[in-house]
Amino acid sequence: MFDIVRIGEKKIIGEIIEIHDELAFIQAYEETSGLGPGAIVESTGVPLSIELGPGLIGEIFDGIGRPLNTIMKKVGNNLEKGVDAVSLNRKKKWTFSPNVQISDIVSSGDVLGYVKETSSVIHKIMVPNGVSGTITEVKEGEFFVDETVIVLKDRSDNKIDIKIMHRWPVRVGRPFKEKLSPNTPMITGQRTIDTLFPIARGGVAAVPGPFGSGKTVVQHQLAKWVEADIVVYIGCGERGNEMTDVLNEFPSIVDPKTGKSLMERTVLIANTSDMPVAAREASIYTGITIAEYFRDMGYSVALMADSTSRWAEALREISGRLEEMPGEEGYPAYLGSRLSSFYERAGIVKIIGREDFSKIENRTGILTVIGAVSPPGGDISEPVSQATLRIVRVFWCLDSTLAYRRHFPALNWLASYSLYVDEFAYWYETNISSDWPILRNQMLELLVEEAKLEEIVKLVGVDALSGQDRIKLETAKSIREDFLHQNAFHKIDTFTSLKKQYFMMKLILEFYDNALLALKKGAEISKIISIGVRESISRFKYVRENAIDAVYNEVSRNIDHALSATFNEENQTYA
Amino acid sequence: MPREYKTIKEVFGPLMLISNVKDVKYDELAEIELENGKCCRCKVLEIDDGNALVQLFENFAGINVQTSKVRFLGKSMHLGVSKEMLGRRFSGLGAPIDGGPNILPQQRIDINGVPINPVARNYPEEFIQTGISAIDGLNTLVRGQKLPIFSASGLPHAALAAQIAKQAKVRNSNEQFAVVFAAIGITFEEANFFVKSFEETGAISSTIMFVNLANDPVIERIATPRVAITAAEYLAFEENMHVLVILTDITNYADALREVSAARKEVPGRRGYPGYMYTDLASLYERAGRQKNKQGSLTMIPILTMPEEDKTHPVPDLTGYITEGQIVLSRELYQKGIVPCIDVLPSLSRLKDKGIGAGKTRADHSDTMNQIFSAYARGKHAKQLMMVLGESALDETDTLYVRFTNEFESRYISQDSTTNRSVEETLDIGWEILSILPRSELTRISDEFLDRFYKTKKE
C-alpha cells in the first residue's frame, strides 16, 4: 500500500492507493496517454517520500519533489514524461561542522552538526527518526549530501551511518514532543491583517475569494513580509505565470530581517494548472513535509498554499475515477477529514531532540499555515470553503466588490474574523502601546457603524444626518482609504511596521475625537470635514519608517490647530 | 499494417465500444472505415480487458455495427504544421477546406501539447498597444497573456476581438506577427465577419483559420481549440513569431465536453459540466505564454458568452480562475451606445502592473489608472444615489464625481471601432477628465505627476 511504482516503457511514476484482493489501484503522477494493457509495472518498495537535506532552499520542485530546474536541463522547456530527477543536488559539496563529539549519546532529532545552506539559513543536520546510539565517528569538512558524516553504534552494537540527507514519507507527519497553544501574533506588515485580523505564530488562516479579488497578491505579500525564518510556497493548480513571477521577484526582494535576498529562505513547490492532476494531490503533502523538517530544526516556518480548492478538485477527480460514492457537489466524503488532517500539521510544538547537550532545553518550532480557497463564483457556501472554515481560526474574506473599487487588499472588514484578537490584546498592550486594543476596537466599531449609516444615506441622503454621524462617516472613510487600503506595489506602503500602524490609527482617531469636540463647541460641519490637514493624514502611509515620529507629532499638532481654529473663528464672528 | 477490427459492439452518442481488441493504448487515435469507404477518426478513452471505449471526433452517421471497420493507429492525434498554413482555412480537425492544396508538414505535433515547465517561462511584460483606451489605459494587455472576453448573447464581442487583432502592436518593434483564429461552433455569419475583417485589413495573409461552424459535428469542437493552439505554438516557439490566438466561443467547447461526459455517465459537477473541466480548460489556456530561449510569444484571447450574463456560471468562473484577468462587456453600456461596451470595473488584467510605467508606457500610468478606477466606482455609486434621491441630495464633490463618470464613459471608454488611439492619447484623455475633480480628491496620484499633468480649471 502507498508504494511508488514505475509504469510502462517511459517509467511513469505512480502510487498504489488501493488494494482489493489481488488488484491494486495506481494513481499515476504523470500523463498516461500511450499506456495500455500489458504495460509492465515495477514497484520500488518505498512510499512517496521526499529527500530532506541542504539544497532545498531556493529550489523549485514539482508536486512529487522533482527539481524543475534539473528537469529543464534534461528535457527542455516542456515537461516530458518519466523524467528521473533526485530532489537534492548530488554534485554539490557542503561544509559540515559537527555539534557533537565521539562517545556522545544521541537520539532522534538531536542536532549533530550544521551546514550553512544559504547566507540566511543554517541547516541543522539531525538524527533521523527512530535512531539512537553512541557516536563512534565524527567527520568534518566538505561532503556531498549522500555521504556519511556521523557513525553511531546502537544498543545491540550495530553500526549506523548517518548521512547529511535523509528521506521522509510525505503522507506521514513528522513527530514532535508536545503541541502548545499559539500566543503571539505573527507580524506581516499588512495593516488590515496586523491590526484588525491578526494571525498567530503557529496558527492557521484561510483566504477565500473569488477570482480577481487579489487573493494571490495577498499570498505573495505575506510570503514576502511575514515574520518567519523559512517560507514554503505551494503553487497548487494555479497559473504558470504566477510561479514565474515568484521566481523572478523573490530573488530581487531584500528580506528586511537578514538584508539578503528573499529566495535564500524560500522553498517553492509548483504544480501549475496544466501539470498532471494526481501530482497536485501530492504537492500539498510534499510542501508541508519540507516545512515540518525546518520546524524540527527550531525555526519559524510559514507555509502558503495557493490554492487548496485546486487540491480538493484533484481529490474529486481521482475519487470520481475510482467510482467512489460522491458526497456534496461530487467531492468525496472524506474531503473534510483530509483537509483537517492537513491543517492540523500546523502549530507551535516542543520539538524532540537537543541542540545544546549541556543543559535541558525547551526548544520550540513553529509552523504557520495560510491556505487560499477559490470558491466557484465566490460563493463560500460550497463544500471546500465550509470544510476549511470549520478548521481555521482566522478568516480573511476577500470581496470582489471591494476589488472592483480597487480597494486592496480587498479584505471585507465586516465578514472577516480572527479568533486570536482577545488572546493577543495583552501582547499588543505590552509591546506596542497600552491603548492599542481600544483603538483597534474603536476603528472596527466605526466601520460597522458606517455600514449602517450608509443604508440610511441611501434612503434619505447625506444631508439628513446629524453632524455627529457625518463625522463618523468621514472618519470611517478615512479608515478605509488611509489605513486599510494598502498598495502592495508601492515602495514604502507595501510594508508598515506596527509602530507606524499605531500612529496611523492614532491620527485618524485623533481627528475623530477632536472633530466631535469642535462640533460640540459650535464649529460648522462643512468646515470640520474640509480642513486641509486631512490630506496629510492620508499621505502618512507614504512616510518613511525613520521619519514617522517627527511627522506624527507634526500632523497631530496640525489636527489640533486646524480643528480648534474651526470653532474659534466661529466664536469670533459671534463675539 | 495495423490490425482491423469488425467488432463494434455499441454506439451511443459520441461514444463507441469495440470488443476483443489487443495492444490498444490509452489516448490512441483510431480510424473507422465506413461501408462507403469514408473514414472518420476517434480516440481511445478507456480500455477494460479486451474492450475499448472510443470517442468519435466526426459525424457518426453511417456507422454500421456489422460492417464498419476500426483500425488503431498506434499514436495520439497529431497535426502536421508548417509556415505554409498562414493565409489558409482549415476544418476543426485541421484539414484544408479552402480548396487549396494539402499542407506539406514541417513537423507533426501532438495536439494535446506538453505542459510548460514553470521555470522555463518568461514573465509576460511587453506592452501591447491595442488602440482601445479601456484596454490600454485600464486593463493593459501584454505579450504572452491570456485575456478572455466575457460577453453575452447579442453583445458585439466579435467586433472587439477583430479590432484588437487589427490594431494590436508592440511599440517600436517590427517583429513578425500572426493571428490564429479558431471558430468553435459559431454561426457562419459570425465566422464570415472575421474573414471579412481580416481581408479588409490585409491581415488574412498572416492568419490561420480553423473553422467548426454551428452545424459541424459537436464532438469535433473538443479538438478544434487544441489543433489551433498547436499551430500557434509551432509559429511562436519554432518560427519565432508573435502569435495572437482568438478562440470563439469557449462556451460551445464546454458544452461539447459536457456532452461526452454525460455519454460516459460520469459524476457531473456544477450544472452538469464534468468535474475535470478546470483541468481541461487549463490544458488549453496555459499553453499561452513566453518561454526562455525562444523569441516568439503566444497571446490568447478566448471569447465566451456567459449564459444569462451570469459571471458565476461554471464556464466564465473556471476561466477566470485560470486566465490572467478578463474583459467584461456590459449590456447597459451597449444600450447607451458606447462602443466598445467594456465594463471596466469587473474587468481586470493581472499582468498590467509589469507592462506599464516609465519606458513601457508612461510613468504616470499606474497612478492614474488606480485613481480612475476608484473615482469611477465612487461616481457610479453617487449616480445610484442620485437616481433614488434626486440631484439635490448630492453634495458638491459627488456632483463632480457624477460629471466625471459621464465624461469618462462618453469620452474615455467610447471610441469608434476604427479609432486607434496611442497610449499617450489615452493617458491625456484620462488627465483631462480627472481634472474635473478637485486636486485634493486625487489621493492615489503622487504629487510629482499632479504637478506635471493636473490641469487647473480656468475660473
PDB file of N, CA, C and O in Angstrom, chain A residues 394-448:
ATOM      1  N   VAL A 394      -8.589  31.910  11.717  1.00  0.00           N
ATOM      2  CA  VAL A 394      -8.519  33.237  11.119  1.00  0.00           C
ATOM      3  C   VAL A 394      -9.091  33.140   9.710  1.00  0.00           C
ATOM      4  O   VAL A 394      -8.773  32.220   8.972  1.00  0.00           O
ATOM      5  N   PHE A 395      -9.928  34.084   9.394  1.00  0.00           N
ATOM      6  CA  PHE A 395     -10.635  34.026   8.136  1.00  0.00           C
ATOM      7  C   PHE A 395     -10.544  35.397   7.491  1.00  0.00           C
ATOM      8  O   PHE A 395     -11.057  36.376   8.022  1.00  0.00           O
ATOM      9  N   TRP A 396      -9.804  35.477   6.399  1.00  0.00           N
ATOM     10  CA  TRP A 396      -9.679  36.752   5.691  1.00  0.00           C
ATOM     11  C   TRP A 396     -10.551  36.665   4.446  1.00  0.00           C
ATOM     12  O   TRP A 396     -10.151  36.065   3.456  1.00  0.00           O
ATOM     13  N   CYS A 397     -11.722  37.263   4.537  1.00  0.00           N
ATOM     14  CA  CYS A 397     -12.686  37.122   3.450  1.00  0.00           C
ATOM     15  C   CYS A 397     -12.451  38.190   2.388  1.00  0.00           C
ATOM     16  O   CYS A 397     -12.615  39.373   2.653  1.00  0.00           O
ATOM     17  N   LEU A 398     -12.049  37.776   1.211  1.00  0.00           N
ATOM     18  CA  LEU A 398     -11.835  38.743   0.146  1.00  0.00           C
ATOM     19  C   LEU A 398     -13.147  38.986  -0.583  1.00  0.00           C
ATOM     20  O   LEU A 398     -13.955  38.086  -0.731  1.00  0.00           O
ATOM     21  N   ASP A 399     -13.308  40.203  -1.032  1.00  0.00           N
ATOM     22  CA  ASP A 399     -14.593  40.633  -1.538  1.00  0.00           C
ATOM     23  C   ASP A 399     -14.400  41.246  -2.921  1.00  0.00           C
ATOM     24  O   ASP A 399     -13.603  42.162  -3.097  1.00  0.00           O
ATOM     25  N   SER A 400     -15.154  40.739  -3.901  1.00  0.00           N
ATOM     26  CA  SER A 400     -14.904  41.247  -5.253  1.00  0.00           C
ATOM     27  C   SER A 400     -15.419  42.669  -5.441  1.00  0.00           C
ATOM     28  O   SER A 400     -14.859  43.420  -6.223  1.00  0.00           O
ATOM     29  N   THR A 401     -16.456  43.081  -4.693  1.00  0.00           N
ATOM     30  CA  THR A 401     -16.915  44.461  -4.885  1.00  0.00           C
ATOM     31  C   THR A 401     -15.849  45.450  -4.412  1.00  0.00           C
ATOM     32  O   THR A 401     -15.669  46.505  -5.003  1.00  0.00           O
ATOM     33  N   LEU A 402     -15.125  45.084  -3.360  1.00  0.00           N
ATOM     34  CA  LEU A 402     -14.019  45.947  -2.933  1.00  0.00           C
ATOM     35  C   LEU A 402     -12.938  45.974  -4.007  1.00  0.00           C
ATOM     36  O   LEU A 402     -12.354  47.010  -4.292  1.00  0.00           O
ATOM     37  N   ALA A 403     -12.694  44.803  -4.593  1.00  0.00           N
ATOM     38  CA  ALA A 403     -11.658  44.736  -5.619  1.00  0.00           C
ATOM     39  C   ALA A 403     -12.042  45.577  -6.832  1.00  0.00           C
ATOM     40  O   ALA A 403     -11.198  46.224  -7.438  1.00  0.00           O
ATOM     41  N   TYR A 404     -13.342  45.597  -7.177  1.00  0.00           N
ATOM     42  CA  TYR A 404     -13.769  46.427  -8.312  1.00  0.00           C
ATOM     43  C   TYR A 404     -13.486  47.894  -8.035  1.00  0.00           C
ATOM     44  O   TYR A 404     -13.180  48.663  -8.924  1.00  0.00           O
ATOM     45  N   ARG A 405     -13.612  48.274  -6.758  1.00  0.00           N
ATOM     46  CA  ARG A 405     -13.325  49.661  -6.409  1.00  0.00           C
ATOM     47  C   ARG A 405     -11.826  49.871  -6.268  1.00  0.00           C
ATOM     48  O   ARG A 405     -11.377  50.910  -5.834  1.00  0.00           O
ATOM     49  N   ARG A 406     -11.063  48.848  -6.569  1.00  0.00           N
ATOM     50  CA  ARG A 406      -9.606  48.868  -6.437  1.00  0.00           C
ATOM     51  C   ARG A 406      -9.203  49.185  -5.007  1.00  0.00           C
ATOM     52  O   ARG A 406      -8.269  49.933  -4.759  1.00  0.00           O
ATOM     53  N   HIS A 407      -9.978  48.643  -4.058  1.00  0.00           N
ATOM     54  CA  HIS A 407      -9.568  48.747  -2.671  1.00  0.00           C
ATOM     55  C   HIS A 407      -8.803  47.471  -2.332  1.00  0.00           C
ATOM     56  O   HIS A 407      -9.383  46.399  -2.218  1.00  0.00           O
ATOM     57  N   PHE A 408      -7.484  47.583  -2.251  1.00  0.00           N
ATOM     58  CA  PHE A 408      -6.661  46.407  -1.947  1.00  0.00           C
ATOM     59  C   PHE A 408      -5.888  46.625  -0.664  1.00  0.00           C
ATOM     60  O   PHE A 408      -5.466  47.735  -0.400  1.00  0.00           O
ATOM     61  N   PRO A 409      -5.631  45.612   0.115  1.00  0.00           N
ATOM     62  CA  PRO A 409      -6.166  44.257  -0.005  1.00  0.00           C
ATOM     63  C   PRO A 409      -7.677  44.260   0.197  1.00  0.00           C
ATOM     64  O   PRO A 409      -8.149  44.928   1.108  1.00  0.00           O
ATOM     65  N   ALA A 410      -8.388  43.511  -0.646  1.00  0.00           N
ATOM     66  CA  ALA A 410      -9.847  43.572  -0.657  1.00  0.00           C
ATOM     67  C   ALA A 410     -10.462  42.729   0.456  1.00  0.00           C
ATOM     68  O   ALA A 410     -11.345  41.924   0.230  1.00  0.00           O
ATOM     69  N   LEU A 411      -9.949  42.914   1.667  1.00  0.00           N
ATOM     70  CA  LEU A 411     -10.468  42.164   2.806  1.00  0.00           C
ATOM     71  C   LEU A 411     -11.749  42.817   3.300  1.00  0.00           C
ATOM     72  O   LEU A 411     -11.730  43.979   3.704  1.00  0.00           O
ATOM     73  N   ASN A 412     -12.814  42.069   3.290  1.00  0.00           N
ATOM     74  CA  ASN A 412     -14.074  42.596   3.788  1.00  0.00           C
ATOM     75  C   ASN A 412     -14.015  42.653   5.312  1.00  0.00           C
ATOM     76  O   ASN A 412     -13.966  41.623   5.978  1.00  0.00           O
ATOM     77  N   TRP A 413     -14.030  43.885   5.867  1.00  0.00           N
ATOM     78  CA  TRP A 413     -13.817  44.031   7.312  1.00  0.00           C
ATOM     79  C   TRP A 413     -15.019  43.591   8.126  1.00  0.00           C
ATOM     80  O   TRP A 413     -14.910  43.368   9.307  1.00  0.00           O
ATOM     81  N   LEU A 414     -16.176  43.459   7.462  1.00  0.00           N
ATOM     82  CA  LEU A 414     -17.352  43.030   8.215  1.00  0.00           C
ATOM     83  C   LEU A 414     -17.460  41.507   8.268  1.00  0.00           C
ATOM     84  O   LEU A 414     -17.986  40.953   9.217  1.00  0.00           O
ATOM     85  N   ALA A 415     -16.948  40.834   7.241  1.00  0.00           N
ATOM     86  CA  ALA A 415     -17.105  39.377   7.191  1.00  0.00           C
ATOM     87  C   ALA A 415     -15.883  38.628   7.716  1.00  0.00           C
ATOM     88  O   ALA A 415     -15.991  37.475   8.115  1.00  0.00           O
ATOM     89  N   SER A 416     -14.716  39.264   7.713  1.00  0.00           N
ATOM     90  CA  SER A 416     -13.509  38.564   8.162  1.00  0.00           C
ATOM     91  C   SER A 416     -13.495  38.463   9.681  1.00  0.00           C
ATOM     92  O   SER A 416     -14.161  39.225  10.371  1.00  0.00           O
ATOM     93  N   TYR A 417     -12.755  37.512  10.195  1.00  0.00           N
ATOM     94  CA  TYR A 417     -12.606  37.459  11.648  1.00  0.00           C
ATOM     95  C   TYR A 417     -11.280  36.830  12.033  1.00  0.00           C
ATOM     96  O   TYR A 417     -10.635  36.157  11.228  1.00  0.00           O
ATOM     97  N   SER A 418     -10.877  37.077  13.271  1.00  0.00           N
ATOM     98  CA  SER A 418      -9.724  36.394  13.837  1.00  0.00           C
ATOM     99  C   SER A 418     -10.078  36.063  15.270  1.00  0.00           C
ATOM    100  O   SER A 418     -10.437  36.951  16.044  1.00  0.00           O
ATOM    101  N   LEU A 419     -10.007  34.799  15.609  1.00  0.00           N
ATOM    102  CA  LEU A 419     -10.360  34.410  16.971  1.00  0.00           C
ATOM    103  C   LEU A 419      -9.205  34.663  17.936  1.00  0.00           C
ATOM    104  O   LEU A 419      -9.291  34.364  19.107  1.00  0.00           O
ATOM    105  N   TYR A 420      -8.092  35.191  17.417  1.00  0.00           N
ATOM    106  CA  TYR A 420      -6.938  35.412  18.285  1.00  0.00           C
ATOM    107  C   TYR A 420      -6.942  36.799  18.922  1.00  0.00           C
ATOM    108  O   TYR A 420      -6.111  37.085  19.764  1.00  0.00           O
ATOM    109  N   VAL A 421      -7.866  37.681  18.478  1.00  0.00           N
ATOM    110  CA  VAL A 421      -7.791  39.088  18.879  1.00  0.00           C
ATOM    111  C   VAL A 421      -7.689  39.247  20.403  1.00  0.00           C
ATOM    112  O   VAL A 421      -6.791  39.932  20.908  1.00  0.00           O
ATOM    113  N   ASP A 422      -8.586  38.610  21.125  1.00  0.00           N
ATOM    114  CA  ASP A 422      -8.589  38.806  22.571  1.00  0.00           C
ATOM    115  C   ASP A 422      -7.342  38.226  23.221  1.00  0.00           C
ATOM    116  O   ASP A 422      -6.787  38.808  24.145  1.00  0.00           O
ATOM    117  N   GLU A 423      -6.890  37.100  22.689  1.00  0.00           N
ATOM    118  CA  GLU A 423      -5.694  36.491  23.267  1.00  0.00           C
ATOM    119  C   GLU A 423      -4.469  37.382  23.087  1.00  0.00           C
ATOM    120  O   GLU A 423      -3.546  37.342  23.889  1.00  0.00           O
ATOM    121  N   PHE A 424      -4.454  38.139  22.006  1.00  0.00           N
ATOM    122  CA  PHE A 424      -3.270  38.954  21.734  1.00  0.00           C
ATOM    123  C   PHE A 424      -3.345  40.341  22.354  1.00  0.00           C
ATOM    124  O   PHE A 424      -2.376  41.085  22.317  1.00  0.00           O
ATOM    125  N   ALA A 425      -4.510  40.708  22.906  1.00  0.00           N
ATOM    126  CA  ALA A 425      -4.674  42.074  23.423  1.00  0.00           C
ATOM    127  C   ALA A 425      -3.520  42.424  24.359  1.00  0.00           C
ATOM    128  O   ALA A 425      -2.915  43.492  24.248  1.00  0.00           O
ATOM    129  N   TYR A 426      -3.198  41.497  25.235  1.00  0.00           N
ATOM    130  CA  TYR A 426      -2.147  41.751  26.210  1.00  0.00           C
ATOM    131  C   TYR A 426      -0.807  41.962  25.516  1.00  0.00           C
ATOM    132  O   TYR A 426      -0.043  42.850  25.872  1.00  0.00           O
ATOM    133  N   TRP A 427      -0.546  41.164  24.504  1.00  0.00           N
ATOM    134  CA  TRP A 427       0.723  41.278  23.774  1.00  0.00           C
ATOM    135  C   TRP A 427       0.851  42.665  23.151  1.00  0.00           C
ATOM    136  O   TRP A 427       1.869  43.327  23.265  1.00  0.00           O
ATOM    137  N   TYR A 428      -0.216  43.125  22.520  1.00  0.00           N
ATOM    138  CA  TYR A 428      -0.172  44.449  21.897  1.00  0.00           C
ATOM    139  C   TYR A 428      -0.020  45.537  22.956  1.00  0.00           C
ATOM    140  O   TYR A 428       0.700  46.505  22.769  1.00  0.00           O
ATOM    141  N   GLU A 429      -0.709  45.356  24.089  1.00  0.00           N
ATOM    142  CA  GLU A 429      -0.614  46.349  25.154  1.00  0.00           C
ATOM    143  C   GLU A 429       0.811  46.485  25.642  1.00  0.00           C
ATOM    144  O   GLU A 429       1.315  47.578  25.852  1.00  0.00           O
ATOM    145  N   THR A 430       1.479  45.372  25.838  1.00  0.00           N
ATOM    146  CA  THR A 430       2.829  45.433  26.412  1.00  0.00           C
ATOM    147  C   THR A 430       3.884  45.764  25.356  1.00  0.00           C
ATOM    148  O   THR A 430       4.867  46.411  25.661  1.00  0.00           O
ATOM    149  N   ASN A 431       3.670  45.328  24.121  1.00  0.00           N
ATOM    150  CA  ASN A 431       4.728  45.521  23.133  1.00  0.00           C
ATOM    151  C   ASN A 431       4.585  46.785  22.296  1.00  0.00           C
ATOM    152  O   ASN A 431       5.581  47.309  21.814  1.00  0.00           O
ATOM    153  N   ILE A 432       3.390  47.267  22.102  1.00  0.00           N
ATOM    154  CA  ILE A 432       3.227  48.469  21.273  1.00  0.00           C
ATOM    155  C   ILE A 432       2.738  49.626  22.141  1.00  0.00           C
ATOM    156  O   ILE A 432       3.492  50.551  22.423  1.00  0.00           O
ATOM    157  N   SER A 433       1.520  49.556  22.562  1.00  0.00           N
ATOM    158  CA  SER A 433       1.017  50.644  23.393  1.00  0.00           C
ATOM    159  C   SER A 433      -0.211  50.162  24.143  1.00  0.00           C
ATOM    160  O   SER A 433      -0.971  49.329  23.650  1.00  0.00           O
ATOM    161  N   SER A 434      -0.409  50.725  25.323  1.00  0.00           N
ATOM    162  CA  SER A 434      -1.480  50.212  26.180  1.00  0.00           C
ATOM    163  C   SER A 434      -2.864  50.487  25.584  1.00  0.00           C
ATOM    164  O   SER A 434      -3.819  49.808  25.929  1.00  0.00           O
ATOM    165  N   ASP A 435      -2.960  51.473  24.682  1.00  0.00           N
ATOM    166  CA  ASP A 435      -4.298  51.728  24.165  1.00  0.00           C
ATOM    167  C   ASP A 435      -4.555  51.065  22.801  1.00  0.00           C
ATOM    168  O   ASP A 435      -5.558  51.329  22.165  1.00  0.00           O
ATOM    169  N   TRP A 436      -3.637  50.219  22.344  1.00  0.00           N
ATOM    170  CA  TRP A 436      -3.812  49.547  21.046  1.00  0.00           C
ATOM    171  C   TRP A 436      -5.173  48.845  20.932  1.00  0.00           C
ATOM    172  O   TRP A 436      -5.923  49.109  19.981  1.00  0.00           O
ATOM    173  N   PRO A 437      -5.515  47.927  21.882  1.00  0.00           N
ATOM    174  CA  PRO A 437      -6.789  47.211  21.702  1.00  0.00           C
ATOM    175  C   PRO A 437      -7.985  48.155  21.668  1.00  0.00           C
ATOM    176  O   PRO A 437      -8.934  47.922  20.917  1.00  0.00           O
ATOM    177  N   ILE A 438      -7.908  49.258  22.451  1.00  0.00           N
ATOM    178  CA  ILE A 438      -9.039  50.192  22.465  1.00  0.00           C
ATOM    179  C   ILE A 438      -9.181  50.851  21.092  1.00  0.00           C
ATOM    180  O   ILE A 438     -10.274  50.928  20.525  1.00  0.00           O
ATOM    181  N   LEU A 439      -8.040  51.316  20.558  1.00  0.00           N
ATOM    182  CA  LEU A 439      -8.075  51.975  19.255  1.00  0.00           C
ATOM    183  C   LEU A 439      -8.588  51.031  18.186  1.00  0.00           C
ATOM    184  O   LEU A 439      -9.401  51.393  17.337  1.00  0.00           O
ATOM    185  N   ARG A 440      -8.071  49.798  18.229  1.00  0.00           N
ATOM    186  CA  ARG A 440      -8.468  48.813  17.222  1.00  0.00           C
ATOM    187  C   ARG A 440      -9.983  48.609  17.253  1.00  0.00           C
ATOM    188  O   ARG A 440     -10.635  48.613  16.213  1.00  0.00           O
ATOM    189  N   ASN A 441     -10.524  48.436  18.453  1.00  0.00           N
ATOM    190  CA  ASN A 441     -11.954  48.186  18.550  1.00  0.00           C
ATOM    191  C   ASN A 441     -12.763  49.390  18.122  1.00  0.00           C
ATOM    192  O   ASN A 441     -13.794  49.264  17.481  1.00  0.00           O
ATOM    193  N   GLN A 442     -12.240  50.573  18.462  1.00  0.00           N
ATOM    194  CA  GLN A 442     -12.943  51.789  18.079  1.00  0.00           C
ATOM    195  C   GLN A 442     -13.025  51.893  16.556  1.00  0.00           C
ATOM    196  O   GLN A 442     -14.059  52.246  15.988  1.00  0.00           O
ATOM    197  N   MET A 443     -11.925  51.523  15.923  1.00  0.00           N
ATOM    198  CA  MET A 443     -11.889  51.586  14.474  1.00  0.00           C
ATOM    199  C   MET A 443     -12.904  50.631  13.852  1.00  0.00           C
ATOM    200  O   MET A 443     -13.638  50.985  12.928  1.00  0.00           O
ATOM    201  N   LEU A 444     -12.924  49.416  14.375  1.00  0.00           N
ATOM    202  CA  LEU A 444     -13.849  48.429  13.833  1.00  0.00           C
ATOM    203  C   LEU A 444     -15.299  48.857  14.065  1.00  0.00           C
ATOM    204  O   LEU A 444     -16.157  48.707  13.197  1.00  0.00           O
ATOM    205  N   GLU A 445     -15.543  49.439  15.246  1.00  0.00           N
ATOM    206  CA  GLU A 445     -16.893  49.917  15.544  1.00  0.00           C
ATOM    207  C   GLU A 445     -17.332  50.969  14.534  1.00  0.00           C
ATOM    208  O   GLU A 445     -18.464  50.952  14.060  1.00  0.00           O
ATOM    209  N   LEU A 446     -16.414  51.899  14.247  1.00  0.00           N
ATOM    210  CA  LEU A 446     -16.745  52.952  13.285  1.00  0.00           C
ATOM    211  C   LEU A 446     -17.097  52.356  11.926  1.00  0.00           C
ATOM    212  O   LEU A 446     -18.011  52.828  11.247  1.00  0.00           O
ATOM    213  N   LEU A 447     -16.368  51.296  11.542  1.00  0.00           N
ATOM    214  CA  LEU A 447     -16.640  50.674  10.249  1.00  0.00           C
ATOM    215  C   LEU A 447     -18.015  50.008  10.234  1.00  0.00           C
ATOM    216  O   LEU A 447     -18.747  50.076   9.247  1.00  0.00           O
ATOM    217  N   VAL A 448     -18.343  49.352  11.345  1.00  0.00           N
ATOM    218  CA  VAL A 448     -19.653  48.712  11.438  1.00  0.00           C
ATOM    219  C   VAL A 448     -20.747  49.774  11.385  1.00  0.00           C
ATOM    220  O   VAL A 448     -21.742  49.658  10.671  1.00  0.00           O
TER     221      VAL A 448
END
